[in-house]
Amino acid sequence: MNDDVLRQLAAVLEQRKSQDPKQSYVASLYHKGLDTILKKIGEEATELVIAGKGGDKDQVIYEAADLWFHSMVLLAQQGLGPELVLAELQRRFGLSGLEEKASRAD
């Protein structure tokens, strides 16, 4: 798989900004605002943790997809695209995690 699906999803999420919140789940998230989007991300992260603890690989994949999806909703709400996250991951590639963390400004 490549990043095409992320670009396609980002385009759909952008389109949903102008749709009727009664007709689109994503539009309803945008309409309810940042706190609702952040709450959904927290819920999905918790569900992923529980799935990971449970050991059902299919459930882990499902919950990870939900977390990624809602994270992308936040990116779109903030006017950011997935290419920026991919670029950051690329920047970190090959770096020690300890090195990378130490290089960040506090």
mmCIF file of N, CA, C and O in Angstrom:
data_model
loop_
_atom_site.group_PDB
_atom_site.id
_atom_site.type_symbol
_atom_site.label_atom_id
_atom_site.label_comp_id
_atom_site.label_asym_id
_atom_site.label_seq_id
_atom_site.Cartn_x
_atom_site.Cartn_y
_atom_site.Cartn_z
ATOM 1 N N MET A 1 0.836 -1.186 0.000
ATOM 2 C CA MET A 1 0.000 0.000 0.000
ATOM 3 C C MET A 1 0.878 1.245 0.000
ATOM 4 O O MET A 1 1.963 1.254 0.536
ATOM 5 N N ASN A 2 0.387 2.267 -0.596
ATOM 6 C CA ASN A 2 1.123 3.526 -0.596
ATOM 7 C C ASN A 2 0.267 4.623 0.039
ATOM 8 O O ASN A 2 -0.788 4.355 0.596
ATOM 9 N N ASP A 3 0.727 5.827 -0.074
ATOM 10 C CA ASP A 3 0.008 6.929 0.586
ATOM 11 C C ASP A 3 -1.176 7.460 -0.229
ATOM 12 O O ASP A 3 -1.829 8.413 0.189
ATOM 13 N N ASP A 4 -1.482 6.835 -1.372
ATOM 14 C CA ASP A 4 -2.618 7.295 -2.179
ATOM 15 C C ASP A 4 -3.926 7.267 -1.397
ATOM 16 O O ASP A 4 -4.742 8.187 -1.507
ATOM 17 N N VAL A 5 -4.135 6.233 -0.619
ATOM 18 C CA VAL A 5 -5.384 6.136 0.132
ATOM 19 C C VAL A 5 -5.481 7.278 1.147
ATOM 20 O O VAL A 5 -6.576 7.807 1.384
ATOM 21 N N LEU A 6 -4.363 7.693 1.702
ATOM 22 C CA LEU A 6 -4.385 8.824 2.632
ATOM 23 C C LEU A 6 -4.740 10.117 1.910
ATOM 24 O O LEU A 6 -5.514 10.933 2.426
ATOM 25 N N ARG A 7 -4.192 10.306 0.723
ATOM 26 C CA ARG A 7 -4.525 11.506 -0.067
ATOM 27 C C ARG A 7 -5.998 11.503 -0.464
ATOM 28 O O ARG A 7 -6.661 12.541 -0.431
ATOM 29 N N GLN A 8 -6.486 10.339 -0.874
ATOM 30 C CA GLN A 8 -7.888 10.238 -1.263
ATOM 31 C C GLN A 8 -8.803 10.521 -0.074
ATOM 32 O O GLN A 8 -9.786 11.255 -0.197
ATOM 33 N N LEU A 9 -8.461 9.948 1.072
ATOM 34 C CA LEU A 9 -9.257 10.198 2.268
ATOM 35 C C LEU A 9 -9.202 11.675 2.652
ATOM 36 O O LEU A 9 -10.227 12.274 2.998
ATOM 37 N N ALA A 10 -8.023 12.284 2.574
ATOM 38 C CA ALA A 10 -7.887 13.704 2.898
ATOM 39 C C ALA A 10 -8.788 14.553 2.000
ATOM 40 O O ALA A 10 -9.417 15.509 2.467
ATOM 41 N N ALA A 11 -8.870 14.199 0.726
ATOM 42 C CA ALA A 11 -9.730 14.948 -0.202
ATOM 43 C C ALA A 11 -11.201 14.800 0.180
ATOM 44 O O ALA A 11 -11.959 15.785 0.158
ATOM 45 N N VAL A 12 -11.608 13.602 0.551
ATOM 46 C CA VAL A 12 -12.996 13.391 0.974
ATOM 47 C C VAL A 12 -13.285 14.174 2.252
ATOM 48 O O VAL A 12 -14.331 14.825 2.370
ATOM 49 N N LEU A 13 -12.364 14.132 3.199
ATOM 50 C CA LEU A 13 -12.559 14.867 4.453
ATOM 51 C C LEU A 13 -12.682 16.361 4.198
ATOM 52 O O LEU A 13 -13.474 17.054 4.848
ATOM 53 N N GLU A 14 -11.914 16.874 3.271
ATOM 54 C CA GLU A 14 -11.998 18.294 2.910
ATOM 55 C C GLU A 14 -13.371 18.614 2.317
ATOM 56 O O GLU A 14 -13.974 19.634 2.647
ATOM 57 N N GLN A 15 -13.869 17.731 1.450
ATOM 58 C CA GLN A 15 -15.191 17.937 0.840
ATOM 59 C C GLN A 15 -16.300 17.942 1.888
ATOM 60 O O GLN A 15 -17.282 18.675 1.764
ATOM 61 N N ARG A 16 -16.125 17.125 2.911
ATOM 62 C CA ARG A 16 -17.162 16.996 3.941
ATOM 63 C C ARG A 16 -17.329 18.278 4.761
ATOM 64 O O ARG A 16 -18.367 18.479 5.391
ATOM 65 N N LYS A 17 -16.340 19.157 4.729
ATOM 66 C CA LYS A 17 -16.436 20.404 5.492
ATOM 67 C C LYS A 17 -17.643 21.233 5.055
ATOM 68 O O LYS A 17 -18.221 21.954 5.865
ATOM 69 N N SER A 18 -18.002 21.140 3.794
ATOM 70 C CA SER A 18 -19.093 21.962 3.271
ATOM 71 C C SER A 18 -20.421 21.200 3.182
ATOM 72 O O SER A 18 -21.389 21.739 2.671
ATOM 73 N N GLN A 19 -20.453 19.999 3.709
ATOM 74 C CA GLN A 19 -21.682 19.217 3.617
ATOM 75 C C GLN A 19 -22.564 19.399 4.844
ATOM 76 O O GLN A 19 -22.129 19.909 5.879
ATOM 77 N N ASP A 20 -23.790 18.965 4.699
ATOM 78 C CA ASP A 20 -24.786 19.069 5.758
ATOM 79 C C ASP A 20 -24.428 18.110 6.891
ATOM 80 O O ASP A 20 -24.295 16.912 6.669
ATOM 81 N N PRO A 21 -24.293 18.625 8.111
ATOM 82 C CA PRO A 21 -23.962 17.767 9.246
ATOM 83 C C PRO A 21 -25.008 16.683 9.518
ATOM 84 O O PRO A 21 -24.703 15.677 10.145
ATOM 85 N N LYS A 22 -26.209 16.875 9.029
ATOM 86 C CA LYS A 22 -27.248 15.859 9.205
ATOM 87 C C LYS A 22 -27.101 14.729 8.202
ATOM 88 O O LYS A 22 -27.714 13.678 8.353
ATOM 89 N N GLN A 23 -26.283 14.946 7.174
ATOM 90 C CA GLN A 23 -26.117 13.957 6.110
ATOM 91 C C GLN A 23 -24.752 13.280 6.114
ATOM 92 O O GLN A 23 -24.535 12.320 5.383
ATOM 93 N N SER A 24 -23.811 13.797 6.909
ATOM 94 C CA SER A 24 -22.442 13.287 6.894
ATOM 95 C C SER A 24 -21.890 13.232 8.310
ATOM 96 O O SER A 24 -21.914 14.237 9.031
ATOM 97 N N TYR A 25 -21.393 12.064 8.697
ATOM 98 C CA TYR A 25 -20.771 11.898 10.008
ATOM 99 C C TYR A 25 -19.605 12.865 10.178
ATOM 100 O O TYR A 25 -19.486 13.540 11.203
ATOM 101 N N VAL A 26 -18.739 12.953 9.173
ATOM 102 C CA VAL A 26 -17.574 13.836 9.258
ATOM 103 C C VAL A 26 -18.006 15.289 9.341
ATOM 104 O O VAL A 26 -17.479 16.058 10.150
ATOM 105 N N ALA A 27 -18.975 15.677 8.534
ATOM 106 C CA ALA A 27 -19.486 17.049 8.604
ATOM 107 C C ALA A 27 -20.033 17.342 9.995
ATOM 108 O O ALA A 27 -19.861 18.450 10.517
ATOM 109 N N SER A 28 -20.657 16.339 10.614
ATOM 110 C CA SER A 28 -21.188 16.553 11.970
ATOM 111 C C SER A 28 -20.051 16.745 12.971
ATOM 112 O O SER A 28 -20.182 17.541 13.906
ATOM 113 N N LEU A 29 -18.939 16.057 12.781
ATOM 114 C CA LEU A 29 -17.784 16.266 13.657
ATOM 115 C C LEU A 29 -17.250 17.690 13.506
ATOM 116 O O LEU A 29 -16.979 18.364 14.504
ATOM 117 N N TYR A 30 -17.084 18.134 12.264
ATOM 118 C CA TYR A 30 -16.618 19.511 12.035
ATOM 119 C C TYR A 30 -17.582 20.517 12.661
ATOM 120 O O TYR A 30 -17.158 21.485 13.282
ATOM 121 N N HIS A 31 -18.870 20.271 12.484
ATOM 122 C CA HIS A 31 -19.888 21.187 12.995
ATOM 123 C C HIS A 31 -19.851 21.266 14.525
ATOM 124 O O HIS A 31 -20.026 22.341 15.101
ATOM 125 N N LYS A 32 -19.616 20.133 15.176
ATOM 126 C CA LYS A 32 -19.580 20.102 16.652
ATOM 127 C C LYS A 32 -18.311 20.723 17.205
ATOM 128 O O LYS A 32 -18.281 21.139 18.353
ATOM 129 N N GLY A 33 -17.254 20.756 16.391
ATOM 130 C CA GLY A 33 -16.062 21.479 16.798
ATOM 131 C C GLY A 33 -14.907 20.626 17.291
ATOM 132 O O GLY A 33 -14.981 19.402 17.385
ATOM 133 N N LEU A 34 -13.851 21.341 17.614
ATOM 134 C CA LEU A 34 -12.577 20.727 17.982
ATOM 135 C C LEU A 34 -12.690 19.791 19.173
ATOM 136 O O LEU A 34 -12.132 18.687 19.158
ATOM 137 N N ASP A 35 -13.401 20.199 20.212
ATOM 138 C CA ASP A 35 -13.492 19.348 21.399
ATOM 139 C C ASP A 35 -14.094 17.984 21.078
ATOM 140 O O ASP A 35 -13.645 16.962 21.604
ATOM 141 N N THR A 36 -15.095 17.957 20.218
ATOM 142 C CA THR A 36 -15.719 16.689 19.832
ATOM 143 C C THR A 36 -14.746 15.827 19.042
ATOM 144 O O THR A 36 -14.658 14.618 19.263
ATOM 145 N N ILE A 37 -14.007 16.444 18.138
ATOM 146 C CA ILE A 37 -13.017 15.701 17.355
ATOM 147 C C ILE A 37 -11.950 15.117 18.277
ATOM 148 O O ILE A 37 -11.586 13.939 18.172
ATOM 149 N N LEU A 38 -11.464 15.924 19.206
ATOM 150 C CA LEU A 38 -10.435 15.459 20.138
ATOM 151 C C LEU A 38 -10.974 14.339 21.034
ATOM 152 O O LEU A 38 -10.262 13.373 21.327
ATOM 153 N N LYS A 39 -12.213 14.459 21.459
ATOM 154 C CA LYS A 39 -12.828 13.412 22.275
ATOM 155 C C LYS A 39 -12.889 12.096 21.503
ATOM 156 O O LYS A 39 -12.598 11.030 22.053
ATOM 157 N N LYS A 40 -13.256 12.173 20.228
ATOM 158 C CA LYS A 40 -13.314 10.958 19.399
ATOM 159 C C LYS A 40 -11.934 10.319 19.283
ATOM 160 O O LYS A 40 -11.799 9.104 19.352
ATOM 161 N N ILE A 41 -10.907 11.138 19.108
ATOM 162 C CA ILE A 41 -9.546 10.596 19.013
ATOM 163 C C ILE A 41 -9.182 9.895 20.320
ATOM 164 O O ILE A 41 -8.612 8.794 20.304
ATOM 165 N N GLY A 42 -9.515 10.502 21.442
ATOM 166 C CA GLY A 42 -9.253 9.865 22.731
ATOM 167 C C GLY A 42 -9.983 8.546 22.883
ATOM 168 O O GLY A 42 -9.408 7.551 23.352
ATOM 169 N N GLU A 43 -11.241 8.511 22.470
ATOM 170 C CA GLU A 43 -12.026 7.272 22.536
ATOM 171 C C GLU A 43 -11.404 6.191 21.663
ATOM 172 O O GLU A 43 -11.280 5.035 22.084
ATOM 173 N N GLU A 44 -11.028 6.575 20.448
ATOM 174 C CA GLU A 44 -10.464 5.590 19.520
ATOM 175 C C GLU A 44 -9.102 5.092 20.008
ATOM 176 O O GLU A 44 -8.779 3.905 19.856
ATOM 177 N N ALA A 45 -8.304 5.978 20.593
ATOM 178 C CA ALA A 45 -7.006 5.566 21.133
ATOM 179 C C ALA A 45 -7.208 4.563 22.262
ATOM 180 O O ALA A 45 -6.501 3.536 22.333
ATOM 181 N N THR A 46 -8.177 4.830 23.122
ATOM 182 C CA THR A 46 -8.475 3.903 24.217
ATOM 183 C C THR A 46 -8.950 2.556 23.680
ATOM 184 O O THR A 46 -8.525 1.497 24.173
ATOM 185 N N GLU A 47 -9.800 2.580 22.671
ATOM 186 C CA GLU A 47 -10.285 1.327 22.078
ATOM 187 C C GLU A 47 -9.142 0.542 21.445
ATOM 188 O O GLU A 47 -9.117 -0.694 21.516
ATOM 189 N N LEU A 48 -8.173 1.238 20.860
ATOM 190 C CA LEU A 48 -7.009 0.556 20.293
ATOM 191 C C LEU A 48 -6.169 -0.086 21.396
ATOM 192 O O LEU A 48 -5.701 -1.215 21.255
ATOM 193 N N VAL A 49 -5.991 0.611 22.494
ATOM 194 C CA VAL A 49 -5.238 0.057 23.626
ATOM 195 C C VAL A 49 -5.923 -1.211 24.138
ATOM 196 O O VAL A 49 -5.273 -2.235 24.367
ATOM 197 N N ILE A 50 -7.228 -1.158 24.292
ATOM 198 C CA ILE A 50 -7.980 -2.316 24.775
ATOM 199 C C ILE A 50 -7.871 -3.473 23.786
ATOM 200 O O ILE A 50 -7.664 -4.624 24.178
ATOM 201 N N ALA A 51 -7.988 -3.170 22.506
ATOM 202 C CA ALA A 51 -7.859 -4.213 21.482
ATOM 203 C C ALA A 51 -6.461 -4.825 21.511
ATOM 204 O O ALA A 51 -6.305 -6.043 21.387
ATOM 205 N N GLY A 52 -5.447 -3.981 21.678
ATOM 206 C CA GLY A 52 -4.078 -4.483 21.756
ATOM 207 C C GLY A 52 -3.891 -5.410 22.938
ATOM 208 O O GLY A 52 -3.244 -6.456 22.837
ATOM 209 N N LYS A 53 -4.485 -5.047 24.043
ATOM 210 C CA LYS A 53 -4.403 -5.871 25.245
ATOM 211 C C LYS A 53 -5.139 -7.191 25.036
ATOM 212 O O LYS A 53 -4.701 -8.229 25.523
ATOM 213 N N GLY A 54 -6.229 -7.140 24.276
ATOM 214 C CA GLY A 54 -7.037 -8.339 24.026
ATOM 215 C C GLY A 54 -6.388 -9.329 23.079
ATOM 216 O O GLY A 54 -6.710 -10.512 23.083
ATOM 217 N N GLY A 55 -5.491 -8.846 22.238
ATOM 218 C CA GLY A 55 -4.743 -9.731 21.363
ATOM 219 C C GLY A 55 -5.438 -10.177 20.091
ATOM 220 O O GLY A 55 -4.890 -10.978 19.343
ATOM 221 N N ASP A 56 -6.627 -9.667 19.802
ATOM 222 C CA ASP A 56 -7.320 -10.019 18.558
ATOM 223 C C ASP A 56 -6.775 -9.116 17.451
ATOM 224 O O ASP A 56 -7.057 -7.918 17.412
ATOM 225 N N LYS A 57 -5.979 -9.689 16.567
ATOM 226 C CA LYS A 57 -5.301 -8.895 15.537
ATOM 227 C C LYS A 57 -6.278 -8.152 14.630
ATOM 228 O O LYS A 57 -6.021 -7.009 14.257
ATOM 229 N N ASP A 58 -7.385 -8.776 14.274
ATOM 230 C CA ASP A 58 -8.375 -8.100 13.431
ATOM 231 C C ASP A 58 -8.958 -6.883 14.148
ATOM 232 O O ASP A 58 -9.175 -5.842 13.533
ATOM 233 N N GLN A 59 -9.209 -7.026 15.439
ATOM 234 C CA GLN A 59 -9.743 -5.896 16.204
ATOM 235 C C GLN A 59 -8.709 -4.779 16.319
ATOM 236 O O GLN A 59 -9.049 -3.596 16.260
ATOM 237 N N VAL A 60 -7.441 -5.143 16.468
ATOM 238 C CA VAL A 60 -6.372 -4.136 16.520
ATOM 239 C C VAL A 60 -6.342 -3.349 15.214
ATOM 240 O O VAL A 60 -6.259 -2.114 15.219
ATOM 241 N N ILE A 61 -6.426 -4.042 14.098
ATOM 242 C CA ILE A 61 -6.420 -3.372 12.793
ATOM 243 C C ILE A 61 -7.631 -2.440 12.672
ATOM 244 O O ILE A 61 -7.511 -1.289 12.245
ATOM 245 N N TYR A 62 -8.795 -2.924 13.046
ATOM 246 C CA TYR A 62 -10.029 -2.137 12.960
ATOM 247 C C TYR A 62 -9.917 -0.862 13.799
ATOM 248 O O TYR A 62 -10.246 0.234 13.333
ATOM 249 N N GLU A 63 -9.453 -1.021 15.036
ATOM 250 C CA GLU A 63 -9.357 0.138 15.930
ATOM 251 C C GLU A 63 -8.249 1.095 15.489
ATOM 252 O O GLU A 63 -8.386 2.313 15.621
ATOM 253 N N ALA A 64 -7.148 0.569 14.957
ATOM 254 C CA ALA A 64 -6.083 1.435 14.434
ATOM 255 C C ALA A 64 -6.616 2.257 13.258
ATOM 256 O O ALA A 64 -6.310 3.448 13.139
ATOM 257 N N ALA A 65 -7.426 1.629 12.405
ATOM 258 C CA ALA A 65 -8.023 2.360 11.278
ATOM 259 C C ALA A 65 -8.924 3.482 11.791
ATOM 260 O O ALA A 65 -8.908 4.593 11.250
ATOM 261 N N ASP A 66 -9.712 3.199 12.828
ATOM 262 C CA ASP A 66 -10.561 4.244 13.409
ATOM 263 C C ASP A 66 -9.727 5.400 13.957
ATOM 264 O O ASP A 66 -10.069 6.566 13.765
ATOM 265 N N LEU A 67 -8.635 5.064 14.642
ATOM 266 C CA LEU A 67 -7.779 6.112 15.199
ATOM 267 C C LEU A 67 -7.147 6.945 14.089
ATOM 268 O O LEU A 67 -7.125 8.178 14.165
ATOM 269 N N TRP A 68 -6.634 6.285 13.060
ATOM 270 C CA TRP A 68 -6.037 7.017 11.935
ATOM 271 C C TRP A 68 -7.081 7.913 11.282
ATOM 272 O O TRP A 68 -6.814 9.064 10.951
ATOM 273 N N PHE A 69 -8.280 7.370 11.065
ATOM 274 C CA PHE A 69 -9.350 8.131 10.421
ATOM 275 C C PHE A 69 -9.651 9.407 11.205
ATOM 276 O O PHE A 69 -9.676 10.505 10.649
ATOM 277 N N HIS A 70 -9.878 9.271 12.496
ATOM 278 C CA HIS A 70 -10.234 10.432 13.294
ATOM 279 C C HIS A 70 -9.061 11.395 13.449
ATOM 280 O O HIS A 70 -9.254 12.604 13.548
ATOM 281 N N SER A 71 -7.848 10.876 13.421
ATOM 282 C CA SER A 71 -6.664 11.748 13.421
ATOM 283 C C SER A 71 -6.617 12.562 12.140
ATOM 284 O O SER A 71 -6.257 13.748 12.153
ATOM 285 N N MET A 72 -7.011 11.946 11.037
ATOM 286 C CA MET A 72 -7.043 12.673 9.770
ATOM 287 C C MET A 72 -8.147 13.727 9.753
ATOM 288 O O MET A 72 -7.999 14.775 9.130
ATOM 289 N N VAL A 73 -9.244 13.463 10.450
ATOM 290 C CA VAL A 73 -10.289 14.478 10.590
ATOM 291 C C VAL A 73 -9.696 15.698 11.295
ATOM 292 O O VAL A 73 -9.909 16.837 10.882
ATOM 293 N N LEU A 74 -8.928 15.457 12.360
ATOM 294 C CA LEU A 74 -8.278 16.565 13.068
ATOM 295 C C LEU A 74 -7.312 17.316 12.157
ATOM 296 O O LEU A 74 -7.311 18.544 12.128
ATOM 297 N N LEU A 75 -6.498 16.576 11.407
ATOM 298 C CA LEU A 75 -5.574 17.234 10.483
ATOM 299 C C LEU A 75 -6.340 18.145 9.532
ATOM 300 O O LEU A 75 -5.965 19.307 9.331
ATOM 301 N N ALA A 76 -7.411 17.622 8.941
ATOM 302 C CA ALA A 76 -8.197 18.417 7.987
ATOM 303 C C ALA A 76 -8.823 19.624 8.680
ATOM 304 O O ALA A 76 -8.836 20.726 8.124
ATOM 305 N N GLN A 77 -9.309 19.436 9.892
ATOM 306 C CA GLN A 77 -9.924 20.535 10.632
ATOM 307 C C GLN A 77 -8.900 21.640 10.882
ATOM 308 O O GLN A 77 -9.228 22.811 10.875
ATOM 309 N N GLN A 78 -7.639 21.254 11.049
ATOM 310 C CA GLN A 78 -6.561 22.202 11.313
ATOM 311 C C GLN A 78 -5.931 22.747 10.024
ATOM 312 O O GLN A 78 -4.974 23.512 10.086
ATOM 313 N N GLY A 79 -6.433 22.293 8.871
ATOM 314 C CA GLY A 79 -5.886 22.740 7.600
ATOM 315 C C GLY A 79 -4.571 22.070 7.250
ATOM 316 O O GLY A 79 -3.770 22.626 6.496
ATOM 317 N N LEU A 80 -4.362 20.875 7.769
ATOM 318 C CA LEU A 80 -3.128 20.130 7.529
ATOM 319 C C LEU A 80 -3.436 18.876 6.727
ATOM 320 O O LEU A 80 -4.526 18.322 6.832
ATOM 321 N N GLY A 81 -2.461 18.428 5.963
ATOM 322 C CA GLY A 81 -2.649 17.229 5.162
ATOM 323 C C GLY A 81 -1.769 16.093 5.638
ATOM 324 O O GLY A 81 -0.774 16.309 6.341
ATOM 325 N N PRO A 82 -2.112 14.882 5.250
ATOM 326 C CA PRO A 82 -1.341 13.719 5.676
ATOM 327 C C PRO A 82 0.094 13.733 5.153
ATOM 328 O O PRO A 82 0.982 13.133 5.754
ATOM 329 N N GLU A 83 0.333 14.454 4.071
ATOM 330 C CA GLU A 83 1.694 14.518 3.523
ATOM 331 C C GLU A 83 2.663 15.152 4.521
ATOM 332 O O GLU A 83 3.850 14.830 4.531
ATOM 333 N N LEU A 84 2.150 16.023 5.375
ATOM 334 C CA LEU A 84 3.004 16.645 6.393
ATOM 335 C C LEU A 84 3.424 15.631 7.460
ATOM 336 O O LEU A 84 4.560 15.636 7.921
ATOM 337 N N VAL A 85 2.509 14.751 7.833
ATOM 338 C CA VAL A 85 2.830 13.692 8.794
ATOM 339 C C VAL A 85 3.793 12.698 8.159
ATOM 340 O O VAL A 85 4.773 12.273 8.785
ATOM 341 N N LEU A 86 3.537 12.357 6.904
ATOM 342 C CA LEU A 86 4.438 11.433 6.199
ATOM 343 C C LEU A 86 5.839 12.030 6.073
ATOM 344 O O LEU A 86 6.837 11.326 6.237
ATOM 345 N N ALA A 87 5.910 13.327 5.819
ATOM 346 C CA ALA A 87 7.217 13.991 5.724
ATOM 347 C C ALA A 87 7.939 13.959 7.068
ATOM 348 O O ALA A 87 9.162 13.767 7.122
ATOM 349 N N GLU A 88 7.194 14.131 8.138
ATOM 350 C CA GLU A 88 7.804 14.077 9.472
ATOM 351 C C GLU A 88 8.310 12.666 9.778
ATOM 352 O O GLU A 88 9.398 12.491 10.330
ATOM 353 N N LEU A 89 7.525 11.669 9.406
ATOM 354 C CA LEU A 89 7.980 10.284 9.602
ATOM 355 C C LEU A 89 9.227 10.009 8.768
ATOM 356 O O LEU A 89 10.168 9.356 9.237
ATOM 357 N N GLN A 90 9.247 10.519 7.551
ATOM 358 C CA GLN A 90 10.419 10.358 6.687
ATOM 359 C C GLN A 90 11.641 11.032 7.308
ATOM 360 O O GLN A 90 12.739 10.488 7.292
ATOM 361 N N ARG A 91 11.432 12.211 7.880
ATOM 362 C CA ARG A 91 12.532 12.931 8.524
ATOM 363 C C ARG A 91 13.122 12.110 9.664
ATOM 364 O O ARG A 91 14.331 12.071 9.857
ATOM 365 N N ARG A 92 12.258 11.431 10.383
ATOM 366 C CA ARG A 92 12.704 10.639 11.533
ATOM 367 C C ARG A 92 13.321 9.301 11.146
ATOM 368 O O ARG A 92 13.994 8.683 11.970
ATOM 369 N N PHE A 93 13.039 8.849 9.938
ATOM 370 C CA PHE A 93 13.503 7.526 9.517
ATOM 371 C C PHE A 93 15.020 7.437 9.609
ATOM 372 O O PHE A 93 15.742 8.298 9.127
ATOM 373 N N GLY A 94 15.494 6.398 10.254
ATOM 374 C CA GLY A 94 16.935 6.198 10.381
ATOM 375 C C GLY A 94 17.542 6.870 11.595
ATOM 376 O O GLY A 94 18.716 6.668 11.892
ATOM 377 N N LEU A 95 16.756 7.690 12.289
ATOM 378 C CA LEU A 95 17.240 8.323 13.514
ATOM 379 C C LEU A 95 16.899 7.436 14.705
ATOM 380 O O LEU A 95 15.854 6.798 14.729
ATOM 381 N N SER A 96 17.756 7.435 15.666
ATOM 382 C CA SER A 96 17.422 6.792 16.926
ATOM 383 C C SER A 96 16.253 7.542 17.539
ATOM 384 O O SER A 96 16.214 8.772 17.512
ATOM 385 N N GLY A 97 15.295 6.830 18.079
ATOM 386 C CA GLY A 97 14.171 7.471 18.744
ATOM 387 C C GLY A 97 14.626 8.345 19.897
ATOM 388 O O GLY A 97 14.057 9.410 20.152
ATOM 389 N N LEU A 98 15.662 7.914 20.582
ATOM 390 C CA LEU A 98 16.190 8.709 21.691
ATOM 391 C C LEU A 98 16.831 9.996 21.181
ATOM 392 O O LEU A 98 16.642 11.067 21.758
ATOM 393 N N GLU A 99 17.559 9.875 20.064
ATOM 394 C CA GLU A 99 18.181 11.060 19.444
ATOM 395 C C GLU A 99 17.117 12.053 18.982
ATOM 396 O O GLU A 99 17.227 13.251 19.215
ATOM 397 N N GLU A 100 16.107 11.529 18.296
ATOM 398 C CA GLU A 100 15.064 12.374 17.752
ATOM 399 C C GLU A 100 14.355 13.117 18.875
ATOM 400 O O GLU A 100 14.136 14.314 18.792
ATOM 401 N N LYS A 101 14.013 12.408 19.940
ATOM 402 C CA LYS A 101 13.322 13.043 21.054
ATOM 403 C C LYS A 101 14.188 14.113 21.711
ATOM 404 O O LYS A 101 13.712 15.199 22.039
ATOM 405 N N ALA A 102 15.472 13.841 21.856
ATOM 406 C CA ALA A 102 16.382 14.802 22.474
ATOM 407 C C ALA A 102 16.555 16.053 21.617
ATOM 408 O O ALA A 102 16.840 17.122 22.138
ATOM 409 N N SER A 103 16.343 15.927 20.295
ATOM 410 C CA SER A 103 16.539 17.069 19.399
ATOM 411 C C SER A 103 15.368 18.046 19.425
ATOM 412 O O SER A 103 15.485 19.152 18.931
ATOM 413 N N ARG A 104 14.239 17.632 19.975
ATOM 414 C CA ARG A 104 13.061 18.501 20.033
ATOM 415 C C ARG A 104 13.228 19.557 21.100
ATOM 416 O O ARG A 104 13.757 19.300 22.165
ATOM 417 N N ALA A 105 12.724 20.733 20.800
ATOM 418 C CA ALA A 105 12.721 21.813 21.793
ATOM 419 C C ALA A 105 11.612 21.543 22.800
ATOM 420 O O ALA A 105 10.505 21.149 22.427
ATOM 421 N N ASP A 106 11.886 21.755 24.043
ATOM 422 C CA ASP A 106 10.856 21.558 25.081
ATOM 423 C C ASP A 106 9.959 22.738 25.212
ATOM 424 O O ASP A 106 10.169 23.815 25.008
#
